[in-house]
Structures are given as C-alpha cells and as structure tokens.
Amino acid sequence: MTSSRLVRALPVAIAAVLALAGGQAVAAPAPDAAARVVTYDATGAAEFKDAVTKGAAVWNQSVKNVQLKPVTSGQRANLRVVADNGWPRAQVTALGSGTIYFGRQAVDEGHNTVRIASHEMGHILGLPDVKPGPCSSLMSGASAGTSCTNANPNAAEKAEVEDAFALLESSAATTAAYKD
C-alpha cells in the first residue's frame, strides 16, 4: 500500500478502532467541495508573466483538487514567482506554498517557457523531478531536451497531485465527534 493510500485510510481505521472499543465515531462527510486554491504572485516574473499564467492554466485544466489563482490586492500569495539569471528552480515551503525562481539560463538555452512554468509549479504542487525522463513526463524537466515543449502533466503526475491535495483537504476537513 502506498503511503498516500495508507494516510488516507488512517481516519477510517481510527473510527473503526474506536467503534470496536465501544465509542461511536461520527465523521464529517468526505470533502467533495471546492478545490484548494493556491494563490500566486507573478509581479516579480518580469518577461515570464505570460508563461506563468499559461502554466497555471495548464494545472487548472489538469486537476480538480487544487486551482492556481492570481493573488488579489491585499491578499498574501501562497506562491511567489521571481525572474532571475540562474537556472529555474522551486523552493517549496509546504504543499502548495513556496517560491519559483524563473531562471533565464534555461530560456537562453532554448527551453520552452510554459513548460518551465508548469514544471516548477509541479514542484509547488508536490511533485519531484523525474530525471532522466521522456518529454511525456512534465517533471522530466530539462532532461527531455530543448525540443520538448510539452507543458502538460501526464496521468501519473495528475493523479499524484490530486491525491496529495485530496489528502490535505481530508486531513484538514475531516473531524470526528465521539459519543460514549
């Protein structure tokens, strides 16, 4: 059993144990509600703002448990995007939070800007690099070569993000009341 499945099964197992112990567990319904919103601030993305917007749109069309939205005035962003002269990278502080450094070095070498944005957002959404990897894997990043312009996550990458955010929502939203 994968760790994400195990963690998802934990609340059910706890309720079953408590029921066997004589307590009655009443769990909140599973969250099928709105997606978790991750706000992003692309004001520091310089010439890559459009690529960031397109990268967010890729994820918004690919998954339902999380949506990337531009930050509104007065709101604190979960994700900051900053252009710099280095290699693109993501500094993840928590699932759905962190900073993307949109490095010009990869763009100068010929890598696709929307693929870079979507790839780095994948890290913020919990995905690791898969290197070396084929162009069909978004998280293969630069190892797929400069001719690769695929900015879309594959089925496994989508499922991993969906699972991570479903787990996040269920752990945050699942509450139990016990009646002795």
CSV table of N, CA and C in Angstrom, one decimal:
chain,number,residue,atom,x,y,z
A,1,MET,N,0.9,-1.2,0.0
A,1,MET,CA,0.0,0.0,0.0
A,1,MET,C,0.9,1.2,0.0
A,2,THR,N,0.6,2.2,-0.9
A,2,THR,CA,1.4,3.4,-0.9
A,2,THR,C,1.2,4.2,0.3
A,3,SER,N,2.1,5.1,0.6
A,3,SER,CA,2.0,5.9,1.8
A,3,SER,C,0.8,6.8,1.7
A,4,SER,N,0.5,7.3,0.5
A,4,SER,CA,-0.7,8.3,0.4
A,4,SER,C,-2.0,7.5,0.7
A,5,ARG,N,-2.0,6.3,0.2
A,5,ARG,CA,-3.3,5.5,0.4
A,5,ARG,C,-3.4,5.1,1.9
A,6,LEU,N,-2.2,4.8,2.5
A,6,LEU,CA,-2.2,4.5,3.9
A,6,LEU,C,-2.7,5.6,4.8
A,7,VAL,N,-2.2,6.8,4.5
A,7,VAL,CA,-2.6,8.0,5.2
A,7,VAL,C,-4.1,8.3,5.0
A,8,ARG,N,-4.5,8.1,3.8
A,8,ARG,CA,-6.0,8.4,3.5
A,8,ARG,C,-6.8,7.4,4.3
A,9,ALA,N,-6.3,6.2,4.5
A,9,ALA,CA,-7.1,5.1,5.1
A,9,ALA,C,-7.1,5.3,6.7
A,10,LEU,N,-6.2,6.1,7.2
A,10,LEU,CA,-6.0,6.3,8.6
A,10,LEU,C,-7.3,6.7,9.3
A,11,PRO,N,-8.0,7.8,8.9
A,11,PRO,CA,-9.2,8.2,9.6
A,11,PRO,C,-10.2,7.1,9.7
A,12,VAL,N,-10.4,6.3,8.6
A,12,VAL,CA,-11.3,5.2,8.6
A,12,VAL,C,-10.9,4.2,9.6
A,13,ALA,N,-9.6,3.9,9.7
A,13,ALA,CA,-9.1,2.9,10.6
A,13,ALA,C,-9.3,3.3,12.1
A,14,ILE,N,-9.1,4.6,12.3
A,14,ILE,CA,-9.2,5.1,13.7
A,14,ILE,C,-10.7,5.0,14.1
A,15,ALA,N,-11.6,5.4,13.2
A,15,ALA,CA,-13.0,5.3,13.5
A,15,ALA,C,-13.4,3.9,13.8
A,16,ALA,N,-12.9,2.9,13.0
A,16,ALA,CA,-13.2,1.5,13.2
A,16,ALA,C,-12.8,1.0,14.6
A,17,VAL,N,-11.5,1.4,15.0
A,17,VAL,CA,-11.0,1.0,16.2
A,17,VAL,C,-11.8,1.6,17.4
A,18,LEU,N,-12.2,2.9,17.3
A,18,LEU,CA,-13.0,3.5,18.3
A,18,LEU,C,-14.4,2.8,18.4
A,19,ALA,N,-14.9,2.5,17.3
A,19,ALA,CA,-16.2,1.8,17.3
A,19,ALA,C,-16.1,0.5,18.0
A,20,LEU,N,-15.1,-0.3,17.7
A,20,LEU,CA,-14.9,-1.6,18.4
A,20,LEU,C,-14.6,-1.4,19.9
A,21,ALA,N,-14.0,-0.3,20.3
A,21,ALA,CA,-13.7,0.0,21.7
A,21,ALA,C,-15.0,0.4,22.4
A,22,GLY,N,-16.1,0.6,21.8
A,22,GLY,CA,-17.3,1.0,22.5
A,22,GLY,C,-17.7,2.4,22.2
A,23,GLY,N,-16.9,3.2,21.6
A,23,GLY,CA,-17.3,4.6,21.3
A,23,GLY,C,-17.9,4.6,20.0
A,24,GLN,N,-18.7,5.6,19.7
A,24,GLN,CA,-19.3,5.8,18.4
A,24,GLN,C,-18.7,7.0,17.7
A,25,ALA,N,-18.1,6.7,16.6
A,25,ALA,CA,-17.4,7.8,15.8
A,25,ALA,C,-18.4,8.3,14.8
A,26,VAL,N,-18.5,9.6,14.7
A,26,VAL,CA,-19.3,10.3,13.7
A,26,VAL,C,-18.4,11.2,12.9
A,27,ALA,N,-18.0,10.8,11.7
A,27,ALA,CA,-17.1,11.5,10.9
A,27,ALA,C,-17.8,12.5,10.0
A,28,ALA,N,-17.2,13.6,9.7
A,28,ALA,CA,-17.7,14.6,8.7
A,28,ALA,C,-17.7,14.0,7.4
A,29,PRO,N,-18.6,14.4,6.5
A,29,PRO,CA,-18.6,13.8,5.1
A,29,PRO,C,-17.3,14.1,4.4
A,30,ALA,N,-16.9,13.2,3.5
A,30,ALA,CA,-15.7,13.3,2.7
A,30,ALA,C,-15.8,14.6,1.9
A,31,PRO,N,-14.7,15.4,1.8
A,31,PRO,CA,-14.8,16.6,1.1
A,31,PRO,C,-14.9,16.4,-0.4
A,32,ASP,N,-16.0,16.7,-1.0
A,32,ASP,CA,-16.1,16.8,-2.5
A,32,ASP,C,-16.3,18.2,-2.9
A,33,ALA,N,-16.0,19.1,-1.9
A,33,ALA,CA,-16.3,20.5,-2.1
A,33,ALA,C,-15.4,21.2,-3.0
A,34,ALA,N,-15.2,22.4,-2.9
A,34,ALA,CA,-14.4,23.2,-3.8
A,34,ALA,C,-12.9,22.8,-3.7
A,35,ALA,N,-12.2,23.1,-4.7
A,35,ALA,CA,-10.8,22.8,-4.8
A,35,ALA,C,-10.0,23.8,-3.8
A,36,ARG,N,-8.9,23.3,-3.4
A,36,ARG,CA,-8.0,24.1,-2.6
A,36,ARG,C,-7.4,25.2,-3.6
A,37,VAL,N,-7.4,26.4,-3.2
A,37,VAL,CA,-6.9,27.5,-4.0
A,37,VAL,C,-5.5,27.8,-3.5
A,38,VAL,N,-4.6,27.8,-4.5
A,38,VAL,CA,-3.2,28.3,-4.3
A,38,VAL,C,-3.1,29.6,-5.0
A,39,THR,N,-2.8,30.6,-4.3
A,39,THR,CA,-2.7,31.9,-5.0
A,39,THR,C,-1.2,32.1,-5.3
A,40,TYR,N,-1.0,32.8,-6.5
A,40,TYR,CA,0.3,33.1,-6.9
A,40,TYR,C,0.5,34.5,-7.2
A,41,ASP,N,1.7,35.0,-7.0
A,41,ASP,CA,2.1,36.4,-7.3
A,41,ASP,C,3.2,36.4,-8.3
A,42,ALA,N,2.8,36.8,-9.5
A,42,ALA,CA,3.8,36.8,-10.6
A,42,ALA,C,4.3,38.2,-10.9
A,43,THR,N,4.2,39.2,-10.0
A,43,THR,CA,4.6,40.5,-10.2
A,43,THR,C,6.2,40.6,-10.4
A,44,GLY,N,6.9,39.6,-9.8
A,44,GLY,CA,8.3,39.6,-10.0
A,44,GLY,C,8.8,38.7,-11.1
A,45,ALA,N,7.9,38.2,-11.9
A,45,ALA,CA,8.2,37.2,-13.0
A,45,ALA,C,8.7,37.9,-14.3
A,46,ALA,N,8.7,39.3,-14.3
A,46,ALA,CA,9.2,40.0,-15.4
A,46,ALA,C,8.7,39.6,-16.7
A,47,GLU,N,9.5,39.3,-17.7
A,47,GLU,CA,9.1,38.9,-19.0
A,47,GLU,C,8.4,37.5,-19.1
A,48,PHE,N,8.4,36.8,-17.9
A,48,PHE,CA,7.8,35.4,-17.9
A,48,PHE,C,6.4,35.4,-17.3
A,49,LYS,N,5.7,36.6,-17.1
A,49,LYS,CA,4.4,36.6,-16.5
A,49,LYS,C,3.4,35.8,-17.4
A,50,ASP,N,3.4,36.0,-18.7
A,50,ASP,CA,2.5,35.3,-19.5
A,50,ASP,C,2.7,33.8,-19.4
A,51,ALA,N,4.0,33.3,-19.4
A,51,ALA,CA,4.3,31.9,-19.2
A,51,ALA,C,3.7,31.4,-17.9
A,52,VAL,N,3.8,32.2,-16.9
A,52,VAL,CA,3.3,31.8,-15.5
A,52,VAL,C,1.8,31.6,-15.6
A,53,THR,N,1.1,32.6,-16.2
A,53,THR,CA,-0.3,32.5,-16.4
A,53,THR,C,-0.7,31.2,-17.1
A,54,LYS,N,0.0,30.9,-18.2
A,54,LYS,CA,-0.3,29.8,-19.0
A,54,LYS,C,0.0,28.5,-18.3
A,55,GLY,N,1.1,28.5,-17.5
A,55,GLY,CA,1.4,27.3,-16.7
A,55,GLY,C,0.4,27.0,-15.6
A,56,ALA,N,-0.1,28.1,-15.0
A,56,ALA,CA,-1.2,27.9,-14.0
A,56,ALA,C,-2.5,27.4,-14.7
A,57,ALA,N,-2.8,27.9,-15.9
A,57,ALA,CA,-3.9,27.4,-16.7
A,57,ALA,C,-3.8,25.9,-17.0
A,58,VAL,N,-2.6,25.4,-17.3
A,58,VAL,CA,-2.3,24.0,-17.6
A,58,VAL,C,-2.8,23.2,-16.4
A,59,TRP,N,-2.3,23.6,-15.2
A,59,TRP,CA,-2.7,22.8,-14.0
A,59,TRP,C,-4.1,22.9,-13.7
A,60,ASN,N,-4.7,24.1,-13.9
A,60,ASN,CA,-6.2,24.3,-13.6
A,60,ASN,C,-7.0,23.4,-14.5
A,61,GLN,N,-6.5,23.1,-15.7
A,61,GLN,CA,-7.3,22.3,-16.6
A,61,GLN,C,-7.0,20.8,-16.4
A,62,SER,N,-5.9,20.5,-15.7
A,62,SER,CA,-5.5,19.1,-15.5
A,62,SER,C,-5.9,18.5,-14.2
A,63,VAL,N,-6.2,19.3,-13.1
A,63,VAL,CA,-6.6,18.7,-11.8
A,63,VAL,C,-7.8,19.4,-11.3
A,64,LYS,N,-8.5,18.8,-10.4
A,64,LYS,CA,-9.7,19.4,-9.8
A,64,LYS,C,-9.5,19.7,-8.3
A,65,ASN,N,-8.6,19.1,-7.6
A,65,ASN,CA,-8.5,19.3,-6.2
A,65,ASN,C,-7.7,20.5,-5.8
A,66,VAL,N,-7.1,21.1,-6.7
A,66,VAL,CA,-6.3,22.4,-6.5
A,66,VAL,C,-6.4,23.3,-7.7
A,67,GLN,N,-6.5,24.6,-7.5
A,67,GLN,CA,-6.6,25.5,-8.5
A,67,GLN,C,-5.6,26.7,-8.2
A,68,LEU,N,-4.9,27.1,-9.2
A,68,LEU,CA,-3.9,28.2,-9.1
A,68,LEU,C,-4.6,29.5,-9.5
A,69,LYS,N,-4.6,30.5,-8.7
A,69,LYS,CA,-5.3,31.7,-9.0
A,69,LYS,C,-4.3,32.9,-8.7
A,70,PRO,N,-4.4,33.9,-9.5
A,70,PRO,CA,-3.5,35.1,-9.2
A,70,PRO,C,-4.0,35.7,-7.9
A,71,VAL,N,-3.0,36.2,-7.2
A,71,VAL,CA,-3.3,36.9,-5.9
A,71,VAL,C,-4.1,38.2,-6.1
A,72,THR,N,-5.0,38.5,-5.2
A,72,THR,CA,-5.7,39.8,-5.4
A,72,THR,C,-5.1,40.8,-4.4
A,73,SER,N,-5.4,42.0,-4.6
A,73,SER,CA,-4.8,43.1,-3.8
A,73,SER,C,-5.2,42.9,-2.4
A,74,GLY,N,-4.1,43.0,-1.5
A,74,GLY,CA,-4.3,42.8,-0.1
A,74,GLY,C,-4.2,41.4,0.4
A,75,GLN,N,-4.1,40.5,-0.6
A,75,GLN,CA,-4.1,39.0,-0.2
A,75,GLN,C,-2.6,38.6,-0.2
A,76,ARG,N,-2.3,37.7,0.7
A,76,ARG,CA,-0.9,37.1,0.7
A,76,ARG,C,-0.9,35.9,-0.2
A,77,ALA,N,0.1,35.8,-1.1
A,77,ALA,CA,0.2,34.7,-2.0
A,77,ALA,C,0.9,33.5,-1.4
A,78,ASN,N,0.4,32.3,-1.8
A,78,ASN,CA,1.0,31.1,-1.4
A,78,ASN,C,2.3,30.8,-2.2
A,79,LEU,N,2.3,31.3,-3.4
A,79,LEU,CA,3.4,31.1,-4.3
A,79,LEU,C,3.9,32.4,-4.9
A,80,ARG,N,5.2,32.6,-4.8
A,80,ARG,CA,5.8,33.8,-5.5
A,80,ARG,C,6.6,33.3,-6.6
A,81,VAL,N,6.6,34.1,-7.7
A,81,VAL,CA,7.4,33.8,-8.9
A,81,VAL,C,8.3,35.0,-9.1
A,82,VAL,N,9.6,34.7,-9.2
A,82,VAL,CA,10.6,35.7,-9.4
A,82,VAL,C,11.6,35.3,-10.5
A,83,ALA,N,11.8,36.2,-11.5
A,83,ALA,CA,12.7,36.0,-12.6
A,83,ALA,C,14.1,36.3,-12.1
A,84,ASP,N,15.1,35.4,-12.5
A,84,ASP,CA,16.5,35.7,-12.2
A,84,ASP,C,17.3,35.1,-13.4
A,85,ASN,N,18.6,35.3,-13.3
A,85,ASN,CA,19.5,34.9,-14.3
A,85,ASN,C,20.0,33.5,-14.2
A,86,GLY,N,19.7,32.8,-13.1
A,86,GLY,CA,20.1,31.4,-12.9
A,86,GLY,C,19.3,30.3,-13.6
A,87,TRP,N,19.4,29.1,-13.1
A,87,TRP,CA,18.6,28.0,-13.7
A,87,TRP,C,17.3,28.0,-12.9
A,88,PRO,N,16.2,27.7,-13.6
A,88,PRO,CA,14.8,27.6,-12.9
A,88,PRO,C,14.9,26.6,-11.8
A,89,ARG,N,14.2,27.0,-10.7
A,89,ARG,CA,14.1,26.2,-9.5
A,89,ARG,C,13.0,26.6,-8.7
A,90,ALA,N,12.6,25.6,-7.8
A,90,ALA,CA,11.5,25.9,-6.9
A,90,ALA,C,11.9,25.7,-5.5
A,91,GLN,N,11.6,26.6,-4.6
A,91,GLN,CA,11.8,26.4,-3.2
A,91,GLN,C,10.5,26.2,-2.5
A,92,VAL,N,10.2,24.9,-2.1
A,92,VAL,CA,8.9,24.6,-1.6
A,92,VAL,C,9.0,24.7,-0.1
A,93,THR,N,8.0,25.4,0.5
A,93,THR,CA,7.9,25.6,2.0
A,93,THR,C,6.9,24.7,2.6
A,94,ALA,N,5.9,24.3,1.8
A,94,ALA,CA,4.8,23.4,2.2
A,94,ALA,C,4.1,23.0,0.9
A,95,LEU,N,3.2,22.0,1.0
A,95,LEU,CA,2.4,21.6,-0.2
A,95,LEU,C,1.6,22.9,-0.6
A,96,GLY,N,1.8,23.3,-1.8
A,96,GLY,CA,1.1,24.5,-2.3
A,96,GLY,C,1.7,25.8,-1.9
A,97,SER,N,2.9,25.8,-1.4
A,97,SER,CA,3.5,27.1,-1.0
A,97,SER,C,5.0,27.1,-1.3
A,98,GLY,N,5.5,28.3,-1.7
A,98,GLY,CA,6.9,28.4,-1.9
A,98,GLY,C,7.2,29.5,-2.9
A,99,THR,N,8.4,29.4,-3.4
A,99,THR,CA,8.9,30.4,-4.4
A,99,THR,C,9.5,29.7,-5.6
A,100,ILE,N,9.1,30.2,-6.8
A,100,ILE,CA,9.7,29.7,-8.0
A,100,ILE,C,10.6,30.8,-8.5
A,101,TYR,N,11.9,30.4,-8.8
A,101,TYR,CA,12.8,31.3,-9.5
A,101,TYR,C,12.9,30.9,-10.9
A,102,PHE,N,12.3,31.8,-11.8
A,102,PHE,CA,12.2,31.5,-13.2
A,102,PHE,C,13.5,32.0,-13.8
A,103,GLY,N,14.4,31.0,-13.9
A,103,GLY,CA,15.8,31.3,-14.4
A,103,GLY,C,15.9,31.5,-15.9
A,104,ARG,N,16.5,32.6,-16.3
A,104,ARG,CA,16.7,32.9,-17.7
A,104,ARG,C,17.7,32.0,-18.4
A,105,GLN,N,18.6,31.3,-17.6
A,105,GLN,CA,19.6,30.4,-18.2
A,105,GLN,C,18.9,29.3,-19.1
A,106,ALA,N,17.9,28.7,-18.6
A,106,ALA,CA,17.2,27.6,-19.4
A,106,ALA,C,16.5,28.2,-20.6
A,107,VAL,N,16.0,29.4,-20.5
A,107,VAL,CA,15.3,30.0,-21.6
A,107,VAL,C,16.4,30.4,-22.7
A,108,ASP,N,17.5,30.9,-22.2
A,108,ASP,CA,18.6,31.2,-23.1
A,108,ASP,C,19.1,30.0,-23.9
A,109,GLU,N,19.0,28.8,-23.2
A,109,GLU,CA,19.5,27.6,-23.9
A,109,GLU,C,18.4,27.0,-24.8
A,110,GLY,N,17.2,27.6,-24.8
A,110,GLY,CA,16.1,27.2,-25.7
A,110,GLY,C,15.0,26.4,-25.1
A,111,HIS,N,14.9,26.3,-23.8
A,111,HIS,CA,13.8,25.6,-23.2
A,111,HIS,C,12.5,26.4,-23.2
A,112,ASN,N,11.4,25.7,-23.4
A,112,ASN,CA,10.1,26.3,-23.5
A,112,ASN,C,9.6,27.0,-22.2
A,113,THR,N,9.2,28.2,-22.3
A,113,THR,CA,8.9,29.0,-21.0
A,113,THR,C,7.6,28.4,-20.3
A,114,VAL,N,6.6,28.0,-21.1
A,114,VAL,CA,5.4,27.5,-20.5
A,114,VAL,C,5.7,26.1,-19.8
A,115,ARG,N,6.5,25.3,-20.4
A,115,ARG,CA,6.9,24.0,-19.8
A,115,ARG,C,7.7,24.3,-18.5
A,116,ILE,N,8.6,25.3,-18.5
A,116,ILE,CA,9.3,25.6,-17.3
A,116,ILE,C,8.4,26.1,-16.2
A,117,ALA,N,7.4,26.9,-16.5
A,117,ALA,CA,6.5,27.4,-15.5
A,117,ALA,C,5.6,26.2,-15.0
A,118,SER,N,5.1,25.4,-15.9
A,118,SER,CA,4.3,24.3,-15.4
A,118,SER,C,5.1,23.3,-14.6
A,119,HIS,N,6.3,23.0,-15.0
A,119,HIS,CA,7.2,22.1,-14.3
A,119,HIS,C,7.5,22.6,-12.9
A,120,GLU,N,7.9,23.9,-12.8
A,120,GLU,CA,8.2,24.4,-11.5
A,120,GLU,C,6.9,24.5,-10.6
A,121,MET,N,5.8,24.8,-11.2
A,121,MET,CA,4.5,24.7,-10.4
A,121,MET,C,4.3,23.3,-9.9
A,122,GLY,N,4.7,22.3,-10.7
A,122,GLY,CA,4.5,20.9,-10.3
A,122,GLY,C,5.3,20.7,-9.0
A,123,HIS,N,6.4,21.3,-8.8
A,123,HIS,CA,7.2,21.1,-7.6
A,123,HIS,C,6.4,21.7,-6.4
A,124,ILE,N,5.8,22.9,-6.6
A,124,ILE,CA,5.0,23.5,-5.6
A,124,ILE,C,3.8,22.6,-5.2
A,125,LEU,N,3.3,21.9,-6.2
A,125,LEU,CA,2.1,21.0,-6.0
A,125,LEU,C,2.5,19.7,-5.5
A,126,GLY,N,3.8,19.5,-5.2
A,126,GLY,CA,4.3,18.3,-4.5
A,126,GLY,C,5.0,17.3,-5.4
A,127,LEU,N,5.3,17.6,-6.6
A,127,LEU,CA,5.9,16.6,-7.5
A,127,LEU,C,7.5,16.7,-7.5
A,128,PRO,N,8.2,15.6,-7.5
A,128,PRO,CA,9.6,15.6,-7.6
A,128,PRO,C,10.1,15.6,-9.1
A,129,ASP,N,11.3,15.9,-9.3
A,129,ASP,CA,11.9,15.7,-10.6
A,129,ASP,C,11.9,14.2,-11.0
A,130,VAL,N,11.8,13.9,-12.3
A,130,VAL,CA,11.9,12.6,-12.8
A,130,VAL,C,12.9,12.7,-13.9
A,131,LYS,N,14.2,12.4,-13.5
A,131,LYS,CA,15.3,12.6,-14.5
A,131,LYS,C,16.2,11.4,-14.5
A,132,PRO,N,16.6,10.9,-15.6
A,132,PRO,CA,16.2,11.4,-16.9
A,132,PRO,C,14.7,10.9,-17.2
A,133,GLY,N,14.1,11.6,-18.1
A,133,GLY,CA,12.7,11.3,-18.4
A,133,GLY,C,12.3,11.7,-19.8
A,134,PRO,N,11.2,11.1,-20.2
A,134,PRO,CA,10.7,11.4,-21.6
A,134,PRO,C,10.0,12.8,-21.6
A,135,CYS,N,9.8,13.3,-22.8
A,135,CYS,CA,9.0,14.5,-23.0
A,135,CYS,C,7.6,14.4,-22.4
A,136,SER,N,7.1,13.2,-22.5
A,136,SER,CA,5.7,13.0,-22.0
A,136,SER,C,5.6,13.2,-20.5
A,137,SER,N,6.7,13.2,-19.8
A,137,SER,CA,6.7,13.5,-18.3
A,137,SER,C,7.1,14.9,-18.1
A,138,LEU,N,6.1,15.7,-17.6
A,138,LEU,CA,6.4,17.1,-17.3
A,138,LEU,C,7.5,17.3,-16.4
A,139,MET,N,7.6,16.4,-15.4
A,139,MET,CA,8.6,16.5,-14.3
A,139,MET,C,10.0,16.0,-14.8
A,140,SER,N,10.1,15.6,-16.0
A,140,SER,CA,11.4,15.2,-16.6
A,140,SER,C,12.2,16.5,-16.8
A,141,GLY,N,11.5,17.6,-16.9
A,141,GLY,CA,12.2,18.9,-17.0
A,141,GLY,C,13.1,19.0,-18.2
A,142,ALA,N,14.3,19.6,-17.9
A,142,ALA,CA,15.3,19.8,-19.0
A,142,ALA,C,15.9,18.5,-19.5
A,143,SER,N,15.8,17.4,-18.8
A,143,SER,CA,16.3,16.2,-19.3
A,143,SER,C,15.6,15.7,-20.6
A,144,ALA,N,14.4,16.2,-20.9
A,144,ALA,CA,13.7,15.9,-22.1
A,144,ALA,C,14.3,16.6,-23.3
A,145,GLY,N,15.1,17.6,-23.1
A,145,GLY,CA,15.7,18.4,-24.2
A,145,GLY,C,15.0,19.6,-24.6
A,146,THR,N,15.7,20.5,-25.3
A,146,THR,CA,15.1,21.8,-25.7
A,146,THR,C,14.0,21.6,-26.7
A,147,SER,N,13.9,20.5,-27.5
A,147,SER,CA,12.8,20.3,-28.4
A,147,SER,C,11.5,20.0,-27.8
A,148,CYS,N,11.5,19.6,-26.5
A,148,CYS,CA,10.3,19.2,-25.8
A,148,CYS,C,9.6,20.5,-25.4
A,149,THR,N,8.3,20.6,-25.8
A,149,THR,CA,7.5,21.8,-25.4
A,149,THR,C,6.3,21.3,-24.7
A,150,ASN,N,6.2,20.1,-24.3
A,150,ASN,CA,5.1,19.6,-23.5
A,150,ASN,C,5.0,20.2,-22.2
A,151,ALA,N,3.9,21.0,-21.9
A,151,ALA,CA,3.7,21.7,-20.7
A,151,ALA,C,2.7,21.0,-19.8
A,152,ASN,N,2.2,19.8,-20.2
A,152,ASN,CA,1.1,19.1,-19.5
A,152,ASN,C,1.6,17.9,-18.7
A,153,PRO,N,1.1,17.8,-17.5
A,153,PRO,CA,1.4,16.7,-16.7
A,153,PRO,C,0.8,15.4,-17.3
A,154,ASN,N,1.5,14.3,-17.1
A,154,ASN,CA,0.9,13.0,-17.6
A,154,ASN,C,-0.1,12.5,-16.6
A,155,ALA,N,-0.7,11.4,-16.8
A,155,ALA,CA,-1.8,10.8,-16.0
A,155,ALA,C,-1.2,10.6,-14.6
A,156,ALA,N,0.0,10.0,-14.4
A,156,ALA,CA,0.5,9.7,-13.1
A,156,ALA,C,0.8,11.0,-12.3
A,157,GLU,N,1.3,12.0,-13.0
A,157,GLU,CA,1.6,13.3,-12.3
A,157,GLU,C,0.3,13.9,-11.9
A,158,LYS,N,-0.7,13.9,-12.7
A,158,LYS,CA,-2.0,14.5,-12.3
A,158,LYS,C,-2.6,13.7,-11.1
A,159,ALA,N,-2.5,12.4,-11.1
A,159,ALA,CA,-3.0,11.6,-10.0
A,159,ALA,C,-2.3,11.9,-8.7
A,160,GLU,N,-1.0,12.0,-8.8
A,160,GLU,CA,-0.2,12.3,-7.6
A,160,GLU,C,-0.6,13.7,-7.0
A,161,VAL,N,-0.8,14.7,-7.8
A,161,VAL,CA,-1.2,16.0,-7.3
A,161,VAL,C,-2.7,15.9,-6.7
A,162,GLU,N,-3.6,15.2,-7.4
A,162,GLU,CA,-4.9,15.0,-6.9
A,162,GLU,C,-4.9,14.3,-5.6
A,163,ASP,N,-4.1,13.2,-5.5
A,163,ASP,CA,-4.0,12.5,-4.2
A,163,ASP,C,-3.5,13.4,-3.1
A,164,ALA,N,-2.4,14.1,-3.4
A,164,ALA,CA,-1.8,15.0,-2.3
A,164,ALA,C,-2.8,16.0,-1.8
A,165,PHE,N,-3.6,16.6,-2.7
A,165,PHE,CA,-4.5,17.7,-2.3
A,165,PHE,C,-5.8,17.1,-1.7
A,166,ALA,N,-6.2,15.9,-2.1
A,166,ALA,CA,-7.3,15.3,-1.5
A,166,ALA,C,-7.0,14.9,-0.1
A,167,LEU,N,-5.8,14.4,0.1
A,167,LEU,CA,-5.3,14.1,1.5
A,167,LEU,C,-5.2,15.3,2.3
A,168,LEU,N,-4.7,16.4,1.8
A,168,LEU,CA,-4.6,17.7,2.5
A,168,LEU,C,-6.0,18.1,2.9
A,169,GLU,N,-6.9,18.1,2.0
A,169,GLU,CA,-8.3,18.5,2.3
A,169,GLU,C,-9.0,17.6,3.3
A,170,SER,N,-8.8,16.3,3.1
A,170,SER,CA,-9.5,15.4,4.1
A,170,SER,C,-8.9,15.4,5.5
A,171,SER,N,-7.5,15.7,5.6
A,171,SER,CA,-7.0,15.8,6.9
A,171,SER,C,-7.3,17.1,7.6
A,172,ALA,N,-7.6,18.1,6.8
A,172,ALA,CA,-7.9,19.4,7.3
A,172,ALA,C,-9.4,19.5,7.6
A,173,ALA,N,-10.2,18.8,6.7
A,173,ALA,CA,-11.7,18.9,6.8
A,173,ALA,C,-12.3,17.8,7.6
A,174,THR,N,-11.7,16.7,7.8
A,174,THR,CA,-12.3,15.6,8.5
A,174,THR,C,-12.2,15.8,10.0
A,175,THR,N,-13.4,15.8,10.6
A,175,THR,CA,-13.4,15.9,12.0
A,175,THR,C,-14.3,14.8,12.5
A,176,ALA,N,-14.1,14.4,13.7
A,176,ALA,CA,-14.9,13.4,14.3
A,176,ALA,C,-15.4,13.8,15.7
A,177,ALA,N,-16.6,13.4,16.0
A,177,ALA,CA,-17.2,13.6,17.3
A,177,ALA,C,-17.5,12.3,17.9
A,178,TYR,N,-17.1,12.1,19.1
A,178,TYR,CA,-17.3,10.7,19.7
A,178,TYR,C,-18.3,10.8,20.8
A,179,LYS,N,-19.2,9.9,20.7
A,179,LYS,CA,-20.3,9.8,21.7
A,179,LYS,C,-20.1,8.5,22.5
A,180,ASP,N,-19.9,8.6,23.8
A,180,ASP,CA,-19.7,7.4,24.6
A,180,ASP,C,-21.0,6.8,25.0
